[in-house]
Amino acid sequence: MKLAEAFEKKPLLIAYICAGDPTPESTPEIVELLARAGADVVELGLPHSDPIADGPVIQAAAQRAIEAGMNTDVYFEMASRVKANLPLVFMGYYNMIYQRGLDKFAEDCAKSGITGLIVPDLPPEEAGPLRAACQRADVDLIYLVAPNTPAERIPYVASSSSGFLYLVARSGVTGARAEVLSSTKALIERVKTDLPKAVGFGISTPEQAAEVIRAGADAAIVGSVCVDLISKGDLEGLEELIQGMKAAILAARPMEMKARI
Amino acid sequence: MTKILQDPYGQILESYSVAAGLDYPGVGPELAHLAEIGRVTPAIADDKVALEGFRRLSVLEGIIPALESSHAVGYALKNPESLGDLAIINLSGRGDKDLTTVMEFEGRKII
């Protein structure tokens, strides 16, 4: 399924997991669990040795996954084993893409059910070759806007992005935070784009997810808390959390979204 | 484009060197470029070669080279024939900072 099709039924819940943690075999089942529990899109993180945008929880997960035998070949193999009708999105770092070859990487995504790529260490200025490869393979390349992105730069980043625009809720790396900042709400209002806006970084509770939807986001992205529950082997807790978040964002959706369904 | 110690998938590998300034899995992009176009020929010197360079320059000239630069000194001592009639070594730093490391490496206690 393409992201554009998924966003016809917004608001969406996007769940991030680190592929290959705790083992490569477990990932397809965890994705299917997330889909059953209500996730609309799953971001599959490709573990990298130097995950510069990630906080301690995802860093540790990436390290475990690499030690458990995770690599790019295994990644695509596991993605293609997922039996769930939802878009998968790649999240990972550019060197892993570059080493595989841009066209090969984008084609492997398309073949294995991955319909979009998030590459937080690749600025749009440097992304021309990857964007072209993604267009050839018909997969989306998703960009991030942060609270400190200058106003004049936002239209450029937004126009570089396809599928959705990733709004980073706060400065710093990924990881759970106690509250959604007022600056996050301001960012949602400040960004003008025709693309759906998905807000992530720091969202760990149903209430926070609901809050960003109420503030005008089209999707809430939840990551570190999922990775944390998986690391503790608490898949029941993960299922409950996703169910709770989905219920919360559906209850929080503004009137104009309700009217569409 | 720089050069990085990495596996075939692009995972950055752990580096190691007795010289703290070389214990890093990448090199500067300028140096990588010069090597790429053939202006610079990279060569290899391990800890043992570097420490020999460190010791010899210190003893013979009273110049204590940084452990990073000591790699070049050690290499030149070991491979004089590869350098032609005239060799210039850039001592990019001083080795006073490295005395503790060298003594530990040689198993000597600092009093």
XYZ file of N, CA, C and O in Angstrom, chain A residues 76-159:
336
model
N 15.880 -6.627 4.147
C 14.904 -6.719 3.045
C 14.207 -8.070 3.043
O 13.023 -8.159 2.721
N 14.944 -9.092 3.422
C 14.364 -10.427 3.459
C 13.235 -10.446 4.496
O 12.127 -10.933 4.233
N 13.474 -9.853 5.658
C 12.433 -9.866 6.702
C 11.262 -8.962 6.332
O 10.118 -9.293 6.620
N 11.553 -7.837 5.685
C 10.461 -6.939 5.283
C 9.525 -7.660 4.309
O 8.299 -7.530 4.391
N 10.091 -8.448 3.419
C 9.242 -9.107 2.428
C 8.458 -10.264 3.048
O 7.514 -10.758 2.449
N 8.831 -10.665 4.263
C 8.076 -11.738 4.933
C 6.890 -11.214 5.730
O 6.105 -11.989 6.265
N 6.777 -9.879 5.865
C 5.679 -9.316 6.668
C 4.345 -9.574 5.976
O 4.166 -9.247 4.806
N 3.423 -10.172 6.728
C 2.085 -10.390 6.176
C 1.120 -9.419 6.842
O 0.469 -9.743 7.817
N 1.061 -8.226 6.346
C 0.135 -7.233 6.878
C -0.062 -6.201 5.785
O 0.900 -5.799 5.129
N -1.309 -5.792 5.617
C -1.596 -4.857 4.540
C -1.426 -3.420 5.020
O -2.397 -2.710 5.250
N -0.190 -3.025 5.205
C 0.065 -1.635 5.586
C 1.409 -1.210 5.010
O 2.242 -2.064 4.701
N 1.581 0.092 4.795
C 2.862 0.524 4.230
C 3.987 0.387 5.261
O 3.805 0.722 6.420
N 5.109 -0.094 4.804
C 6.313 -0.093 5.629
C 7.171 1.080 5.164
O 7.200 1.405 3.980
N 7.820 1.701 6.105
C 8.711 2.812 5.775
C 10.096 2.485 6.327
O 10.216 2.043 7.473
N 11.098 2.676 5.510
C 12.481 2.502 5.953
C 12.902 3.733 6.740
O 12.624 4.853 6.344
N 13.538 3.501 7.901
C 14.240 4.615 8.530
C 15.665 4.162 8.781
O 15.900 3.100 9.358
N 16.601 4.949 8.310
C 17.988 4.547 8.497
C 18.922 5.618 7.975
O 18.499 6.709 7.603
N 20.194 5.266 7.950
C 21.229 6.248 7.698
C 21.846 6.060 6.311
O 21.888 4.949 5.785
N 22.298 7.173 5.766
C 22.627 7.204 4.337
C 23.761 6.266 3.950
O 23.759 5.719 2.845
N 24.730 6.071 4.832
C 25.866 5.239 4.423
C 25.437 3.813 4.064
O 26.007 3.184 3.177
N 24.399 3.335 4.755
C 23.906 1.981 4.486
C 23.284 1.918 3.084
O 23.368 0.903 2.392
N 22.651 3.013 2.679
C 22.019 3.095 1.357
C 23.105 3.236 0.295
O 23.111 2.564 -0.730
N 24.044 4.131 0.600
C 25.121 4.430 -0.338
C 25.953 3.188 -0.648
O 26.325 2.940 -1.796
N 26.241 2.400 0.372
C 27.066 1.207 0.160
C 26.359 0.161 -0.685
O 26.992 -0.599 -1.408
N 25.042 0.091 -0.573
C 24.305 -0.906 -1.352
C 24.154 -0.447 -2.799
O 23.998 -1.261 -3.697
N 24.188 0.857 -2.990
C 23.910 1.431 -4.314
C 22.501 1.999 -4.274
O 21.556 1.324 -3.848
N 22.348 3.238 -4.711
C 21.074 3.945 -4.517
C 19.939 3.253 -5.245
O 18.856 3.044 -4.692
N 20.166 2.892 -6.514
C 19.084 2.272 -7.284
C 18.721 0.906 -6.722
O 17.553 0.574 -6.590
N 19.755 0.142 -6.386
C 19.497 -1.194 -5.843
C 18.708 -1.078 -4.538
O 17.755 -1.822 -4.305
N 19.097 -0.114 -3.709
C 18.416 0.048 -2.434
C 16.941 0.392 -2.644
O 16.047 -0.207 -2.046
N 16.698 1.362 -3.520
C 15.312 1.795 -3.757
C 14.485 0.657 -4.372
O 13.327 0.443 -4.003
N 15.108 -0.084 -5.274
C 14.388 -1.221 -5.887
C 14.093 -2.305 -4.858
O 13.001 -2.885 -4.853
N 15.073 -2.580 -3.993
C 14.856 -3.580 -2.948
C 13.721 -3.153 -2.018
O 12.948 -3.985 -1.550
N 13.635 -1.844 -1.753
C 12.517 -1.335 -0.943
C 11.203 -1.670 -1.639
O 10.300 -2.272 -1.041
N 11.106 -1.268 -2.900
C 9.855 -1.462 -3.639
C 9.474 -2.944 -3.679
O 8.308 -3.304 -3.499
N 10.463 -3.804 -3.869
C 10.191 -5.246 -3.964
C 9.741 -5.850 -2.646
O 9.054 -6.861 -2.639
N 10.171 -5.261 -1.533
C 9.880 -5.897 -0.249
C 8.777 -5.188 0.532
O 8.629 -5.417 1.730
N 8.014 -4.341 -0.141
C 6.853 -3.732 0.514
C 7.160 -2.462 1.283
O 6.337 -1.984 2.060
N 8.345 -1.912 1.080
C 8.696 -0.650 1.744
C 8.377 0.481 0.785
O 8.931 0.536 -0.318
N 7.487 1.381 1.204
C 7.001 2.372 0.253
C 7.559 3.769 0.503
O 7.222 4.703 -0.211
N 8.389 3.899 1.518
C 8.962 5.214 1.771
C 10.265 5.091 2.527
O 10.542 4.059 3.145
N 11.077 6.147 2.427
C 12.367 6.162 3.120
C 12.498 7.435 3.945
O 12.197 8.530 3.462
N 12.959 7.271 5.179
C 13.320 8.417 6.015
C 14.808 8.284 6.298
O 15.257 7.269 6.822
N 15.554 9.312 5.917
C 17.013 9.248 6.058
C 17.462 10.509 6.800
O 17.778 11.525 6.179
N 17.454 10.461 8.135
C 17.636 11.705 8.888
C 18.997 12.370 8.721
O 19.120 13.553 8.985
N 20.006 11.637 8.256
C 21.313 12.290 8.105
C 21.595 12.730 6.667
O 22.726 13.051 6.335
N 20.560 12.779 5.858
C 20.746 13.224 4.470
C 19.970 14.520 4.232
O 18.753 14.502 4.133
N 20.678 15.660 4.156
C 19.957 16.914 3.909
C 19.418 16.940 2.470
O 20.020 16.341 1.568
N 18.297 17.615 2.240
C 17.710 17.619 0.902
C 18.670 18.120 -0.177
O 18.614 17.661 -1.317
N 19.584 19.026 0.200
C 20.560 19.546 -0.771
C 21.417 18.430 -1.365
O 21.918 18.536 -2.470
N 21.653 17.380 -0.575
C 22.543 16.290 -0.991
C 21.759 15.096 -1.526
O 22.332 14.058 -1.824
N 20.439 15.230 -1.584
C 19.605 14.043 -1.806
C 19.221 13.813 -3.253
O 18.492 12.864 -3.542
N 19.719 14.675 -4.164
C 19.310 14.548 -5.559
C 19.402 13.134 -6.112
O 18.415 12.594 -6.622
N 20.565 12.483 -5.999
C 20.696 11.136 -6.556
C 19.732 10.120 -5.915
O 19.144 9.297 -6.618
N 19.562 10.198 -4.601
C 18.650 9.241 -3.953
C 17.205 9.536 -4.349
O 16.407 8.625 -4.573
N 16.886 10.822 -4.459
C 15.510 11.185 -4.847
C 15.205 10.611 -6.232
O 14.132 10.046 -6.461
N 16.168 10.748 -7.136
C 15.966 10.219 -8.493
C 15.782 8.697 -8.454
O 14.904 8.143 -9.125
N 16.595 8.024 -7.635
C 16.481 6.559 -7.521
C 15.119 6.180 -6.942
O 14.493 5.211 -7.386
N 14.656 6.946 -5.959
C 13.353 6.667 -5.340
C 12.229 6.878 -6.352
O 11.257 6.118 -6.385
N 12.363 7.935 -7.158
C 11.328 8.175 -8.175
C 11.297 7.043 -9.181
O 10.217 6.587 -9.563
N 12.472 6.581 -9.592
C 12.513 5.462 -10.546
C 11.860 4.211 -9.964
O 11.203 3.454 -10.675
N 12.038 3.993 -8.663
C 11.496 2.781 -8.033
C 10.082 3.008 -7.501
O 9.479 2.095 -6.941
N 9.582 4.242 -7.636
C 8.256 4.606 -7.139
C 8.115 4.398 -5.624
O 7.166 3.772 -5.155
N 9.092 4.877 -4.873
C 8.959 4.914 -3.410
C 9.140 6.363 -2.956
O 9.802 7.157 -3.625
N 8.508 6.700 -1.832
C 8.561 8.068 -1.339
C 9.852 8.330 -0.566
O 10.396 7.426 0.063
N 10.307 9.575 -0.628
C 11.443 10.007 0.186
C 10.904 11.096 1.112
O 10.418 12.134 0.648
N 10.985 10.810 2.392
C 10.308 11.642 3.390
C 11.329 12.516 4.118
O 12.365 12.028 4.576
N 11.038 13.796 4.221
C 11.943 14.708 4.887
C 11.454 15.171 6.235
O 10.276 15.078 6.543
N 12.380 15.686 7.001
C 12.083 16.108 8.370
C 12.213 17.615 8.511
O 13.138 18.228 7.970
N 11.265 18.180 9.260
C 11.335 19.582 9.636
C 11.448 19.609 11.155
O 10.701 18.921 11.844
N 12.393 20.374 11.668
C 12.630 20.417 13.114
C 12.183 21.768 13.673
O 11.948 22.707 12.908
N 12.060 21.865 14.993
C 11.631 23.156 15.580
C 12.560 24.304 15.198
O 12.132 25.451 15.132
N 13.836 24.014 14.937
C 14.762 25.101 14.593
C 14.987 25.239 13.082
O 15.908 25.922 12.656
N 14.152 24.572 12.278
C 14.244 24.798 10.829
C 13.756 26.222 10.547
O 12.650 26.585 10.937
N 14.587 27.052 9.888
C 14.150 28.433 9.639
C 12.896 28.471 8.765
O 12.715 27.612 7.895
N 12.070 29.450 9.028
C 10.781 29.560 8.319
C 10.980 29.538 6.807
O 10.229 28.879 6.083
N 12.046 30.224 6.322
C 12.226 30.319 4.871
C 12.676 28.986 4.257
O 12.603 28.801 3.056
N 13.150 28.081 5.110
C 13.619 26.790 4.601
C 12.483 25.753 4.532
O 12.570 24.790 3.759
N 11.451 25.972 5.315
C 10.384 24.958 5.393
C 9.770 24.631 4.026
O 9.620 23.456 3.692
N 9.447 25.652 3.201
C 8.857 25.298 1.891
C 9.802 24.446 1.037
O 9.357 23.540 0.330
N 11.098 24.711 1.131
C 12.081 23.926 0.367
C 12.095 22.469 0.824
O 12.045 21.539 0.016
N 12.146 22.277 2.152
C 12.163 20.907 2.688
C 10.855 20.202 2.336
O 10.851 19.044 1.912
N 9.753 20.920 2.503
C 8.440 20.310 2.233
C 8.322 19.911 0.770
O 7.823 18.830 0.450
N 8.842 20.769 -0.122
C 8.700 20.447 -1.546
C 9.646 19.325 -1.961
O 9.465 18.705 -3.001
